[in-house]
Structure formats: C-alpha cells, structure tokens
Amino acid sequence: MIYPAEPFRIKSVETVSMIPRDERLKKMEEAGLNTFLLNSKDVYIDLLTDSGTNAMSDKQWAGMMMGDEAYAGSVNFYHLEATVRELFGFKHIVPTHQGRGAENLLSQLAIKPGQYVAGNMYFTTTRYHQEKNGASFVDIVRDEAHDATLNVPFKGNIDLNKLQKLIDEKGAKNIAYICLAVTVNLAGGQPVSMENMRAVRELTSAHGIKVYYDATRCVENAYYIKEQEKGFENKSIKEIVHEMFSYADGCTMSGKKDCLVNIGGFLCMNDDDLFSQARELVVVYEGMPSYGGLAGRDMEAMAIGLREAMQFEYIEHRIKQVRYLGDKLKAAGVPIVEPVGGHAVFLDARRFCPHLSQEQFPAQSLAASIYVETGVRSMERGIISAGRNKETGEHHKPKLETVRLTIPRRVYTYAHMDVVADGIIQLYKHKEDIRGLRFTYEPKQLRFFTARFEYI
C-alpha cells in the first residue's frame, strides 16, 4: 500500500500538549468515564468525531470574509444552492444548522405515525427523529455488515431480499421511505455500491416508495466506487457523486463532514410540495429558508468546501490516511472492523475485551482506557449508543460493539497516526486490566452523549 503525502501545506498551527497519566485518570473519572464529557484542552489527539472538526482551506477562510449576513435572501445561500444543484442534481435545497436539523424536517414531513422506515443500519440521531415521529426503524443492511471480521467490499449495501420481504409483509403504503446511508457509519464507515443504489431505486420505484440518502460522507463513498467498482475507474469523483444522487428522491446532509466545514447542513428534495412544506417548517426550528440557522459566511465556506472535497488528491489522501492507521493496528494483531472504512478505524471491543460481557459495556470502558493510557479521545459505538427499545425498555444489543477512532479531515499527519497506533497496541498487551462499567446516570434520549458511569 502506498500512502500519499498530505496534498496541502500547513499555514497555521494550534498547540496541543499531553497531560500526565495520573491527571488523565482523574479527568476521566471526573467525566464519568464518558469521553464526550472531557474538556478538549485535556486531550492530546482528538479522534472523538470527524463532525465539524475539519481544517478549512485558505479559500474557505477567504470566503468567510464575504459573508452576507442579510436576514433574508443572503447571496451566500444562492451560491450554496447553485453548488448543491450542480454537484448533487437535486432541484431544491433547504439549509439547516447541521445534519440532524435536516433529519428533523424530513422525519416530520415524510412520516405518518405507524409507518416503517427501512435503512442500511441505523444511525443514532436519525433513528431518534424517525421514532419520535411515530415510525419503526427496520434494518435491511446485508448480513455481512454485522460481522467485524469479514473483509468484503461494499458491506453497506442494502439487502434487496430483506427490502422485498418488508414490502410484502407491511405493504408499500406503510413504508414512509428508505433511508440509504452513504457510507454506513456504525458498520465501520462501509460504502454502498452504485449497482446496489440502482437496484434499490428500481425496486422502490416499482412500489412507489421514496428513497432519501444520508449523504453525510457521500464523497468518501464515491471514492470506494471509483476504486473498487468496475466501470468507474476512469470517472471523476464529481461524476460519481452526481450519478449516486440520481437514484434518490432527496437527501439529508451534515456539512460538517464532506463539506469540510465546522457547522452546517441541508435537506434536498425534488418534490415541489415537500419543498414548500419544508420551507414553512424550517422557519419554526432553524430560521428563514435562505439561512436555516447558519450565518452567511458558513454557507459560503460550505459551498467552497463541497467543491474542494471533489478533488481526487484530497479524497485519496483522506481515505488512505485512515487505512494507514487501520493497517498498523491490524499488523500488530489488534482486532478492528474490516475492511477499514472511509472516516474512522473501528476497534472490535468484543475481541479486544473478551473477558467483558456486552452488559458490562466493553466499548465504553475501552474508550475510557484509551484516553487514560494514551491521551487520545475516541468514542463508543455499541450498546450505549444503541439505546433502549422504546416499547420494552430493554437495551438494544447490536452485534457490533466498537470503539471509533475518527479522523478529522486535514487536521492530523501520519506521525499522529503512529502515536495513536503505538498507544493502542501497548494497551492491547494488557487488555485484561480493562474493567466493566455500569450507569450512574442514564439519560432517556441519546444517552451516549451525556451518560455517566462507574467501574463495576
């Protein structure tokens, strides 16, 4: 594997420092063993998320100075609108403060209580909005996505047989829409093939079912199609992205990922009536339809960043920097989700901590241990993130119990990845010391953000 050098020069730096282990242990305990509750100044390398943690380019910063902060009709909105129309191909765009704002709008407008939303694995905030508006989520991702050890391409694909079975059992009119994520975060950042997108579009069209993409990491997905799917090797990332969205009725987008900004998102659709309703509803939750909770300067940076993300040199380095970390860990025998996805390396906490049952929250404890031992902040993606069944109150128990090492875009170097890998490799050598946890405080909604724990 050849790992390309960073396709940028560093012009501005932010100083970070490592606090001593004893102090990190104290900070972790004060945070209730939840990495979300740490103060960022106490973190050496922050791999909590790639959401809004990107480094912006000189052109984006220059664009920030051209922010039109008009309350209505901002020039920057029209630039963003034209950019999204060109690159994604959708007719309408409604800006929101971030991706979950778009999820909120879509869920309220497209779901009738008692309906089903099917998708290629859930995502936390997405499922929350769907369930809050009366839908039941049905996972129709291919079975291979739930097996961390299988190294097969396009593990994010929808299983067409599962989709057909759902249609046969529930009826097409009872399916609000299909939520197709590109890529699939909780499966390890796994991509979806263009062939699968076409097939999903063909099947849903035959039954009059809408398809909305979670487009958060669509550029990363496009890279995998170019790299691994026959017939796309000579197509540009821009061409691939445009074709991907041609098989959808709309999308939700968190601009904090593949738009290379720190805040922002949008909802896209082709349906005129849905757009009219979305314009009315966005005023209630976000702001005017021409700013949607964003400053004009943020919309300008998002429009510029989306074009920069389409550059092959950028996305090749992005994907392969993540692979570099995964390859180092795998070579040392550290169990990870395979293949390595586009935005993060996922540690397989079941195999990392075989001495802990899932009810002892191994991924949550592993994330806390990684911080204490290395100063690196990661996050749990397992039983804590999955939450509880809204009807039975029992824990959802996903097959994947993981810790996500999420790489911000254009922020860290390969040397930082070396530090992360070396620290985790050393921790793996005494993994038996990692202890199980229990709740001391459990929020009712999206508990992984603010829950607190103690050692059993």
Tab-separated table of C-alpha atoms in Angstrom:
chain	number	residue	atom	x	y	z
A	1	MET	CA	0.000	0.000	0.000
A	2	ILE	CA	1.315	3.448	-0.962
A	3	TYR	CA	0.171	6.177	1.395
A	4	PRO	CA	0.145	9.562	-0.387
A	5	ALA	CA	1.642	12.605	1.293
A	6	GLU	CA	-0.666	15.359	2.501
A	7	PRO	CA	-1.920	17.337	-0.536
A	8	PHE	CA	-1.616	20.618	1.352
A	9	ARG	CA	0.863	22.841	3.171
A	10	ILE	CA	0.343	23.845	6.809
A	11	LYS	CA	-0.099	27.601	7.213
A	12	SER	CA	-1.470	27.899	10.738
A	13	VAL	CA	-0.943	25.643	13.764
A	14	GLU	CA	-2.664	25.034	17.088
A	15	THR	CA	-0.514	23.949	20.019
A	16	VAL	CA	-1.545	20.788	21.902
A	17	SER	CA	0.054	19.099	24.891
A	18	MET	CA	-0.110	15.817	26.777
A	19	ILE	CA	-1.044	15.934	30.455
A	20	PRO	CA	0.419	13.202	32.749
A	21	ARG	CA	-1.301	9.827	33.058
A	22	ASP	CA	-2.326	10.373	36.696
A	23	GLU	CA	-4.018	13.607	35.696
A	24	ARG	CA	-5.727	11.926	32.715
A	25	LEU	CA	-7.095	9.252	35.043
A	26	LYS	CA	-8.504	11.943	37.317
A	27	LYS	CA	-10.027	13.828	34.386
A	28	MET	CA	-11.608	10.641	33.036
A	29	GLU	CA	-13.186	9.791	36.376
A	30	GLU	CA	-14.458	13.348	36.762
A	31	ALA	CA	-16.071	12.961	33.330
A	32	GLY	CA	-17.954	9.873	34.472
A	33	LEU	CA	-15.866	7.646	32.182
A	34	ASN	CA	-17.563	9.252	29.188
A	35	THR	CA	-15.155	10.710	26.635
A	36	PHE	CA	-17.835	13.180	25.473
A	37	LEU	CA	-17.617	14.887	28.875
A	38	LEU	CA	-13.872	15.549	28.743
A	39	ASN	CA	-12.592	19.082	28.302
A	40	SER	CA	-10.887	19.312	24.910
A	41	LYS	CA	-7.885	21.108	26.414
A	42	ASP	CA	-7.074	17.878	28.271
A	43	VAL	CA	-6.987	15.829	25.037
A	44	TYR	CA	-3.761	15.257	23.083
A	45	ILE	CA	-5.116	13.746	19.848
A	46	ASP	CA	-8.861	14.148	19.453
A	47	LEU	CA	-10.484	11.329	17.464
A	48	LEU	CA	-13.918	11.687	19.059
A	49	THR	CA	-15.555	12.615	15.758
A	50	ASP	CA	-14.986	13.900	12.251
A	51	SER	CA	-18.105	16.077	12.563
A	52	GLY	CA	-17.221	19.752	12.432
A	53	THR	CA	-13.595	19.098	13.357
A	54	ASN	CA	-12.206	19.744	9.865
A	55	ALA	CA	-9.467	22.220	8.989
A	56	MET	CA	-10.719	24.758	6.446
A	57	SER	CA	-8.673	25.889	3.462
A	58	ASP	CA	-7.338	29.352	2.651
A	59	LYS	CA	-10.109	29.740	0.057
A	60	GLN	CA	-12.767	28.845	2.619
A	61	TRP	CA	-11.374	31.364	5.101
A	62	ALA	CA	-11.314	33.978	2.360
A	63	GLY	CA	-14.937	33.114	1.588
A	64	MET	CA	-15.834	33.684	5.230
A	65	MET	CA	-14.915	37.338	4.737
A	66	MET	CA	-17.556	37.571	2.012
A	67	GLY	CA	-20.373	36.545	4.328
A	68	ASP	CA	-23.641	38.266	3.507
A	69	GLU	CA	-25.414	38.321	6.855
A	70	ALA	CA	-28.738	39.517	5.489
A	71	TYR	CA	-31.703	38.054	7.375
A	72	ALA	CA	-33.325	37.037	4.088
A	73	GLY	CA	-32.017	36.385	0.597
A	74	SER	CA	-28.329	36.006	1.507
A	75	VAL	CA	-26.018	35.951	-1.512
A	76	ASN	CA	-24.187	33.043	0.100
A	77	PHE	CA	-27.337	30.935	0.164
A	78	TYR	CA	-27.719	31.309	-3.591
A	79	HIS	CA	-24.093	30.271	-4.053
A	80	LEU	CA	-24.664	27.190	-1.874
A	81	GLU	CA	-27.913	26.395	-3.669
A	82	ALA	CA	-26.280	26.576	-7.105
A	83	THR	CA	-23.337	24.456	-5.943
A	84	VAL	CA	-25.534	21.704	-4.498
A	85	ARG	CA	-27.780	21.680	-7.551
A	86	GLU	CA	-24.768	21.269	-9.827
A	87	LEU	CA	-22.955	18.611	-7.784
A	88	PHE	CA	-25.891	16.635	-6.348
A	89	GLY	CA	-28.517	17.275	-9.030
A	90	PHE	CA	-31.463	17.915	-6.722
A	91	LYS	CA	-33.980	20.622	-7.521
A	92	HIS	CA	-34.484	22.090	-4.042
A	93	ILE	CA	-32.263	22.757	-1.019
A	94	VAL	CA	-33.206	23.877	2.493
A	95	PRO	CA	-30.228	24.884	4.688
A	96	THR	CA	-30.109	23.745	8.318
A	97	HIS	CA	-27.730	24.321	11.200
A	98	GLN	CA	-26.421	20.746	10.846
A	99	GLY	CA	-27.467	17.301	9.646
A	100	ARG	CA	-29.852	16.490	12.469
A	101	GLY	CA	-31.799	19.643	11.640
A	102	ALA	CA	-32.404	18.171	8.186
A	103	GLU	CA	-33.317	14.812	9.747
A	104	ASN	CA	-35.876	16.556	11.940
A	105	LEU	CA	-37.541	18.262	8.975
A	106	LEU	CA	-37.636	15.135	6.812
A	107	SER	CA	-38.965	12.929	9.597
A	108	GLN	CA	-41.774	15.331	10.467
A	109	LEU	CA	-42.822	15.806	6.867
A	110	ALA	CA	-42.414	12.310	5.418
A	111	ILE	CA	-43.552	10.024	8.264
A	112	LYS	CA	-47.072	9.159	9.353
A	113	PRO	CA	-47.403	7.501	12.788
A	114	GLY	CA	-47.342	3.728	12.487
A	115	GLN	CA	-45.242	3.644	9.333
A	116	TYR	CA	-41.858	1.995	8.859
A	117	VAL	CA	-38.542	3.449	7.757
A	118	ALA	CA	-36.066	0.922	6.417
A	119	GLY	CA	-32.361	1.559	6.105
A	120	ASN	CA	-28.884	0.093	5.821
A	121	MET	CA	-28.250	0.132	9.583
A	122	TYR	CA	-29.463	2.800	11.970
A	123	PHE	CA	-27.694	5.966	12.981
A	124	THR	CA	-28.363	7.398	16.424
A	125	THR	CA	-29.860	10.825	15.725
A	126	THR	CA	-31.528	9.637	12.520
A	127	ARG	CA	-33.400	6.828	14.249
A	128	TYR	CA	-34.325	9.132	17.122
A	129	HIS	CA	-36.112	11.547	14.784
A	130	GLN	CA	-37.780	8.711	12.892
A	131	GLU	CA	-39.082	7.075	16.067
A	132	LYS	CA	-40.059	10.405	17.631
A	133	ASN	CA	-42.364	10.956	14.674
A	134	GLY	CA	-44.040	7.574	15.003
A	135	ALA	CA	-42.031	5.298	12.710
A	136	SER	CA	-40.438	1.946	13.432
A	137	PHE	CA	-36.945	1.507	12.029
A	138	VAL	CA	-36.156	-1.734	10.162
A	139	ASP	CA	-32.543	-2.665	9.423
A	140	ILE	CA	-32.179	-4.060	5.891
A	141	VAL	CA	-28.399	-3.885	5.524
A	142	ARG	CA	-26.671	-7.013	4.209
A	143	ASP	CA	-25.839	-9.503	6.974
A	144	GLU	CA	-22.093	-9.196	6.370
A	145	ALA	CA	-22.188	-5.634	7.755
A	146	HIS	CA	-22.740	-7.006	11.260
A	147	ASP	CA	-19.595	-9.176	11.173
A	148	ALA	CA	-16.449	-7.231	12.048
A	149	THR	CA	-14.140	-9.962	10.735
A	150	LEU	CA	-15.440	-10.161	7.153
A	151	ASN	CA	-13.270	-8.242	4.697
A	152	VAL	CA	-15.614	-7.867	1.724
A	153	PRO	CA	-16.324	-4.806	-0.429
A	154	PHE	CA	-19.463	-2.704	-0.128
A	155	LYS	CA	-20.607	-4.053	3.218
A	156	GLY	CA	-23.008	-1.102	3.400
A	157	ASN	CA	-25.278	-2.430	0.634
A	158	ILE	CA	-28.980	-2.866	1.235
A	159	ASP	CA	-30.144	-6.487	1.128
A	160	LEU	CA	-32.766	-6.451	-1.622
A	161	ASN	CA	-34.406	-9.626	-0.325
A	162	LYS	CA	-34.896	-8.004	3.084
A	163	LEU	CA	-36.402	-4.949	1.405
A	164	GLN	CA	-38.765	-7.051	-0.709
A	165	LYS	CA	-39.810	-9.052	2.360
A	166	LEU	CA	-40.616	-5.845	4.234
A	167	ILE	CA	-42.718	-4.596	1.334
A	168	ASP	CA	-44.569	-7.919	1.127
A	169	GLU	CA	-45.231	-8.065	4.882
A	170	LYS	CA	-46.037	-4.432	5.663
A	171	GLY	CA	-47.245	-3.056	2.339
A	172	ALA	CA	-45.609	-0.298	0.330
A	173	LYS	CA	-48.036	2.354	1.608
A	174	ASN	CA	-46.859	1.660	5.166
A	175	ILE	CA	-43.207	2.382	4.340
A	176	ALA	CA	-42.531	6.103	4.749
A	177	TYR	CA	-39.259	5.966	2.850
A	178	ILE	CA	-35.965	4.137	2.556
A	179	CYS	CA	-33.058	5.783	4.368
A	180	LEU	CA	-29.903	4.821	2.479
A	181	ALA	CA	-26.671	5.929	4.159
A	182	VAL	CA	-23.557	6.512	2.054
A	183	THR	CA	-21.372	5.467	3.818
A	184	VAL	CA	-22.699	3.384	6.750
A	185	ASN	CA	-21.194	4.871	9.885
A	186	LEU	CA	-21.968	2.240	12.514
A	187	ALA	CA	-20.899	-0.619	10.252
A	188	GLY	CA	-17.422	0.910	10.232
A	189	GLY	CA	-17.783	3.539	7.518
A	190	GLN	CA	-18.688	0.926	4.906
A	191	PRO	CA	-19.642	2.082	1.389
A	192	VAL	CA	-22.585	1.266	-0.879
A	193	SER	CA	-22.040	0.221	-4.481
A	194	MET	CA	-23.586	2.072	-7.412
A	195	GLU	CA	-25.079	-1.232	-8.551
A	196	ASN	CA	-26.908	-1.519	-5.230
A	197	MET	CA	-28.184	2.060	-5.432
A	198	ARG	CA	-29.586	1.399	-8.886
A	199	ALA	CA	-31.244	-1.818	-7.741
A	200	VAL	CA	-32.819	-0.131	-4.709
A	201	ARG	CA	-34.137	2.639	-6.949
A	202	GLU	CA	-35.620	0.115	-9.391
A	203	LEU	CA	-37.342	-1.884	-6.646
A	204	THR	CA	-38.722	1.116	-4.784
A	205	SER	CA	-39.936	2.804	-7.975
A	206	ALA	CA	-41.985	-0.275	-8.794
A	207	HIS	CA	-43.808	0.163	-5.476
A	208	GLY	CA	-43.937	3.960	-5.286
A	209	ILE	CA	-41.571	4.185	-2.282
A	210	LYS	CA	-39.334	7.216	-1.802
A	211	VAL	CA	-35.581	6.913	-1.202
A	212	TYR	CA	-33.668	9.526	0.784
A	213	TYR	CA	-29.920	9.295	1.254
A	214	ASP	CA	-27.976	10.164	4.364
A	215	ALA	CA	-25.363	11.903	2.248
A	216	THR	CA	-23.036	12.887	5.070
A	217	ARG	CA	-19.993	11.062	3.675
A	218	CYS	CA	-21.033	10.761	0.038
A	219	VAL	CA	-17.629	11.831	-1.282
A	220	GLU	CA	-15.915	9.068	0.672
A	221	ASN	CA	-18.455	6.613	-0.750
A	222	ALA	CA	-17.714	7.857	-4.266
A	223	TYR	CA	-14.008	7.150	-3.782
A	224	TYR	CA	-14.744	3.496	-2.996
A	225	ILE	CA	-16.896	3.212	-6.116
A	226	LYS	CA	-14.072	4.636	-8.240
A	227	GLU	CA	-11.535	2.339	-6.602
A	228	GLN	CA	-13.496	-0.902	-6.391
A	229	GLU	CA	-16.458	-0.956	-8.791
A	230	LYS	CA	-15.947	-1.936	-12.405
A	231	GLY	CA	-16.688	0.777	-14.935
A	232	PHE	CA	-15.982	3.735	-12.646
A	233	GLU	CA	-12.196	3.716	-12.535
A	234	ASN	CA	-11.947	6.473	-15.145
A	235	LYS	CA	-14.816	8.627	-13.862
A	236	SER	CA	-14.233	11.686	-11.711
A	237	ILE	CA	-15.439	11.895	-8.115
A	238	LYS	CA	-17.839	14.645	-9.204
A	239	GLU	CA	-19.365	12.431	-11.908
A	240	ILE	CA	-19.774	9.528	-9.492
A	241	VAL	CA	-21.419	11.672	-6.810
A	242	HIS	CA	-23.859	13.081	-9.358
A	243	GLU	CA	-24.866	9.603	-10.531
A	244	MET	CA	-25.253	8.370	-6.942
A	245	PHE	CA	-27.882	11.016	-6.231
A	246	SER	CA	-29.704	10.398	-9.495
A	247	TYR	CA	-31.144	7.295	-7.819
A	248	ALA	CA	-32.578	9.230	-4.840
A	249	ASP	CA	-35.582	11.467	-4.199
A	250	GLY	CA	-33.577	13.650	-1.859
A	251	CYS	CA	-31.054	13.607	0.945
A	252	THR	CA	-30.095	14.901	4.340
A	253	MET	CA	-26.582	16.292	4.622
A	254	SER	CA	-24.339	17.136	7.513
A	255	GLY	CA	-21.941	19.644	6.007
A	256	LYS	CA	-19.673	19.110	8.999
A	257	LYS	CA	-18.171	16.088	7.264
A	258	ASP	CA	-17.709	16.009	3.489
A	259	CYS	CA	-18.356	19.747	3.050
A	260	LEU	CA	-15.180	20.381	5.067
A	261	VAL	CA	-16.702	22.924	7.450
A	262	ASN	CA	-17.300	23.256	11.178
A	263	ILE	CA	-21.065	23.778	11.135
A	264	GLY	CA	-23.937	23.461	8.678
A	265	GLY	CA	-26.146	21.062	6.755
A	266	PHE	CA	-29.067	20.926	4.367
A	267	LEU	CA	-32.084	18.956	3.163
A	268	CYS	CA	-32.521	18.273	-0.546
A	269	MET	CA	-35.517	17.051	-2.493
A	270	ASN	CA	-37.111	17.119	-5.932
A	271	ASP	CA	-40.745	17.144	-4.782
A	272	ASP	CA	-42.273	20.641	-5.047
A	273	ASP	CA	-44.944	20.064	-2.390
A	274	LEU	CA	-42.480	18.621	0.115
A	275	PHE	CA	-40.181	21.579	-0.525
A	276	SER	CA	-42.994	24.023	0.161
A	277	GLN	CA	-43.737	22.292	3.472
A	278	ALA	CA	-40.043	22.171	4.383
A	279	ARG	CA	-39.684	25.919	3.770
A	280	GLU	CA	-42.550	26.523	6.194
A	281	LEU	CA	-41.230	24.175	8.865
A	282	VAL	CA	-37.606	25.309	8.726
A	283	VAL	CA	-38.705	28.748	9.923
A	284	VAL	CA	-40.030	27.171	13.127
A	285	TYR	CA	-36.889	25.193	14.006
A	286	GLU	CA	-33.959	26.763	12.191
A	287	GLY	CA	-34.564	30.171	10.610
A	288	MET	CA	-35.506	31.721	7.293
A	289	PRO	CA	-35.366	29.364	4.270
A	290	SER	CA	-32.380	31.314	2.967
A	291	TYR	CA	-30.203	30.766	6.036
A	292	GLY	CA	-31.660	27.889	8.062
A	293	GLY	CA	-29.792	28.609	11.285
A	294	LEU	CA	-26.496	29.473	9.563
A	295	ALA	CA	-24.515	32.648	9.139
A	296	GLY	CA	-23.933	33.683	5.544
A	297	ARG	CA	-20.201	33.108	5.971
A	298	ASP	CA	-20.840	29.491	6.989
A	299	MET	CA	-22.887	28.843	3.845
A	300	GLU	CA	-20.090	30.341	1.740
A	301	ALA	CA	-17.477	28.110	3.372
A	302	MET	CA	-19.729	25.087	2.823
A	303	ALA	CA	-20.182	25.820	-0.884
A	304	ILE	CA	-16.421	26.179	-1.361
A	305	GLY	CA	-15.633	23.122	0.777
A	306	LEU	CA	-18.004	20.882	-1.137
A	307	ARG	CA	-16.123	21.630	-4.354
A	308	GLU	CA	-12.763	21.041	-2.663
A	309	ALA	CA	-13.981	17.667	-1.407
A	310	MET	CA	-14.500	16.540	-5.017
A	311	GLN	CA	-10.766	16.843	-5.737
A	312	PHE	CA	-9.269	13.375	-6.165
A	313	GLU	CA	-5.968	14.228	-4.442
A	314	TYR	CA	-7.832	15.322	-1.331
A	315	ILE	CA	-10.113	12.300	-1.023
A	316	GLU	CA	-7.376	9.784	-1.880
A	317	HIS	CA	-5.221	11.099	0.959
A	318	ARG	CA	-8.261	11.191	3.257
A	319	ILE	CA	-9.157	7.534	2.732
A	320	LYS	CA	-5.584	6.263	2.809
A	321	GLN	CA	-4.647	8.128	5.978
A	322	VAL	CA	-7.456	6.256	7.722
A	323	ARG	CA	-6.224	2.996	6.178
A	324	TYR	CA	-2.713	3.725	7.388
A	325	LEU	CA	-3.899	3.691	10.993
A	326	GLY	CA	-6.000	0.571	10.412
A	327	ASP	CA	-3.156	-1.275	8.716
A	328	LYS	CA	-0.774	-0.543	11.600
A	329	LEU	CA	-3.244	-1.815	14.178
A	330	LYS	CA	-4.134	-4.901	12.154
A	331	ALA	CA	-0.454	-5.778	11.600
A	332	ALA	CA	0.003	-5.790	15.386
A	333	GLY	CA	-2.951	-8.117	15.908
A	334	VAL	CA	-5.324	-5.503	17.303
A	335	PRO	CA	-8.894	-6.528	16.369
A	336	ILE	CA	-10.613	-3.985	14.116
A	337	VAL	CA	-13.673	-3.875	11.882
A	338	GLU	CA	-12.697	-4.908	8.365
A	339	PRO	CA	-12.367	-3.559	5.790
A	340	VAL	CA	-11.254	-0.183	7.117
A	341	GLY	CA	-13.905	2.416	6.300
A	342	GLY	CA	-13.679	5.929	4.997
A	343	HIS	CA	-13.754	8.108	8.096
A	344	ALA	CA	-12.569	6.008	11.022
A	345	VAL	CA	-10.940	2.871	12.283
A	346	PHE	CA	-13.342	0.894	14.474
A	347	LEU	CA	-11.829	-1.283	17.197
A	348	ASP	CA	-13.762	-4.506	17.761
A	349	ALA	CA	-14.391	-4.253	21.508
A	350	ARG	CA	-15.816	-7.790	21.722
A	351	ARG	CA	-12.475	-9.268	20.652
A	352	PHE	CA	-10.401	-6.567	22.349
A	353	CYS	CA	-12.103	-7.236	25.719
A	354	PRO	CA	-13.319	-10.858	25.529
A	355	HIS	CA	-13.426	-11.003	29.328
A	356	LEU	CA	-16.304	-8.485	29.443
A	357	SER	CA	-19.917	-9.213	28.527
A	358	GLN	CA	-21.837	-6.708	26.414
A	359	GLU	CA	-23.861	-5.715	29.510
A	360	GLN	CA	-20.577	-4.622	31.104
A	361	PHE	CA	-20.159	-2.013	28.343
A	362	PRO	CA	-16.778	-3.095	26.952
A	363	ALA	CA	-16.615	-0.419	24.246
A	364	GLN	CA	-17.371	2.386	26.693
A	365	SER	CA	-14.705	1.118	29.074
A	366	LEU	CA	-12.187	0.641	26.255
A	367	ALA	CA	-12.674	4.227	25.080
A	368	ALA	CA	-12.038	5.478	28.609
A	369	SER	CA	-8.929	3.302	28.913
A	370	ILE	CA	-7.535	4.554	25.605
A	371	TYR	CA	-7.713	8.123	26.884
A	372	VAL	CA	-6.105	7.292	30.219
A	373	GLU	CA	-3.247	5.350	28.636
A	374	THR	CA	-2.597	7.470	25.535
A	375	GLY	CA	-4.266	10.884	25.791
A	376	VAL	CA	-6.268	10.015	22.655
A	377	ARG	CA	-10.024	10.636	22.740
A	378	SER	CA	-12.247	8.143	20.907
A	379	MET	CA	-15.885	7.178	21.305
A	380	GLU	CA	-18.100	4.165	21.986
A	381	ARG	CA	-20.293	2.756	19.232
A	382	GLY	CA	-22.103	-0.220	20.722
A	383	ILE	CA	-24.777	-0.966	23.296
A	384	ILE	CA	-24.616	2.515	24.851
A	385	SER	CA	-25.093	4.264	21.506
A	386	ALA	CA	-27.838	1.812	20.521
A	387	GLY	CA	-30.038	2.876	23.458
A	388	ARG	CA	-33.163	1.102	24.623
A	389	ASN	CA	-36.209	-0.325	22.864
A	390	LYS	CA	-38.904	2.350	23.166
A	391	GLU	CA	-41.583	-0.281	23.868
A	392	THR	CA	-39.855	-2.839	26.109
A	393	GLY	CA	-37.252	-0.624	27.759
A	394	GLU	CA	-34.597	-3.279	27.161
A	395	HIS	CA	-31.171	-2.445	25.771
A	396	HIS	CA	-30.783	-2.693	22.030
A	397	LYS	CA	-27.902	-5.159	21.662
A	398	PRO	CA	-26.110	-4.577	18.355
A	399	LYS	CA	-23.863	-7.303	17.029
A	400	LEU	CA	-21.100	-4.752	16.564
A	401	GLU	CA	-19.591	-3.428	19.808
A	402	THR	CA	-16.949	-0.964	18.732
A	403	VAL	CA	-14.757	1.999	19.628
A	404	ARG	CA	-14.487	4.556	16.853
A	405	LEU	CA	-11.164	6.275	16.127
A	406	THR	CA	-12.487	9.049	13.910
A	407	ILE	CA	-10.024	11.030	11.801
A	408	PRO	CA	-10.775	14.750	11.291
A	409	ARG	CA	-10.161	15.997	7.759
A	410	ARG	CA	-6.885	17.830	7.006
A	411	VAL	CA	-6.018	18.051	10.719
A	412	TYR	CA	-3.511	15.310	11.650
A	413	THR	CA	-0.442	13.814	9.991
A	414	TYR	CA	0.782	10.244	9.603
A	415	ALA	CA	3.014	10.847	12.642
A	416	HIS	CA	-0.105	11.422	14.739
A	417	MET	CA	-1.479	8.122	13.449
A	418	ASP	CA	1.749	6.434	14.581
A	419	VAL	CA	1.269	7.778	18.107
A	420	VAL	CA	-2.340	6.552	18.197
A	421	ALA	CA	-1.423	3.109	16.911
A	422	ASP	CA	1.534	2.644	19.258
A	423	GLY	CA	-0.532	3.593	22.292
A	424	ILE	CA	-3.410	1.257	21.461
A	425	ILE	CA	-1.027	-1.599	20.654
A	426	GLN	CA	0.524	-1.220	24.108
A	427	LEU	CA	-2.910	-1.134	25.741
A	428	TYR	CA	-3.897	-4.316	23.907
A	429	LYS	CA	-0.988	-6.122	25.557
A	430	HIS	CA	-2.647	-5.710	28.968
A	431	LYS	CA	-6.275	-5.621	27.871
A	432	GLU	CA	-7.318	-7.842	30.795
A	433	ASP	CA	-6.933	-4.807	33.063
A	434	ILE	CA	-9.890	-3.086	31.389
A	435	ARG	CA	-12.843	-3.279	33.773
A	436	GLY	CA	-16.582	-3.364	33.160
A	437	LEU	CA	-18.889	-0.400	33.787
A	438	ARG	CA	-22.386	0.403	34.971
A	439	PHE	CA	-24.502	3.545	34.743
A	440	THR	CA	-24.551	6.181	37.455
A	441	TYR	CA	-26.648	8.459	35.224
A	442	GLU	CA	-28.586	7.333	32.155
A	443	PRO	CA	-30.328	9.966	30.007
A	444	LYS	CA	-33.575	8.930	28.361
A	445	GLN	CA	-32.593	10.207	24.914
A	446	LEU	CA	-29.316	9.742	23.006
A	447	ARG	CA	-27.681	8.602	26.211
A	448	PHE	CA	-24.159	8.201	24.847
A	449	PHE	CA	-23.650	11.974	24.751
A	450	THR	CA	-24.085	12.704	28.470
A	451	ALA	CA	-24.322	9.403	30.379
A	452	ARG	CA	-22.040	8.812	33.351
A	453	PHE	CA	-20.523	5.549	34.540
A	454	GLU	CA	-18.529	3.898	37.286
A	455	TYR	CA	-16.412	0.765	37.388
A	456	ILE	CA	-18.167	-2.425	38.495
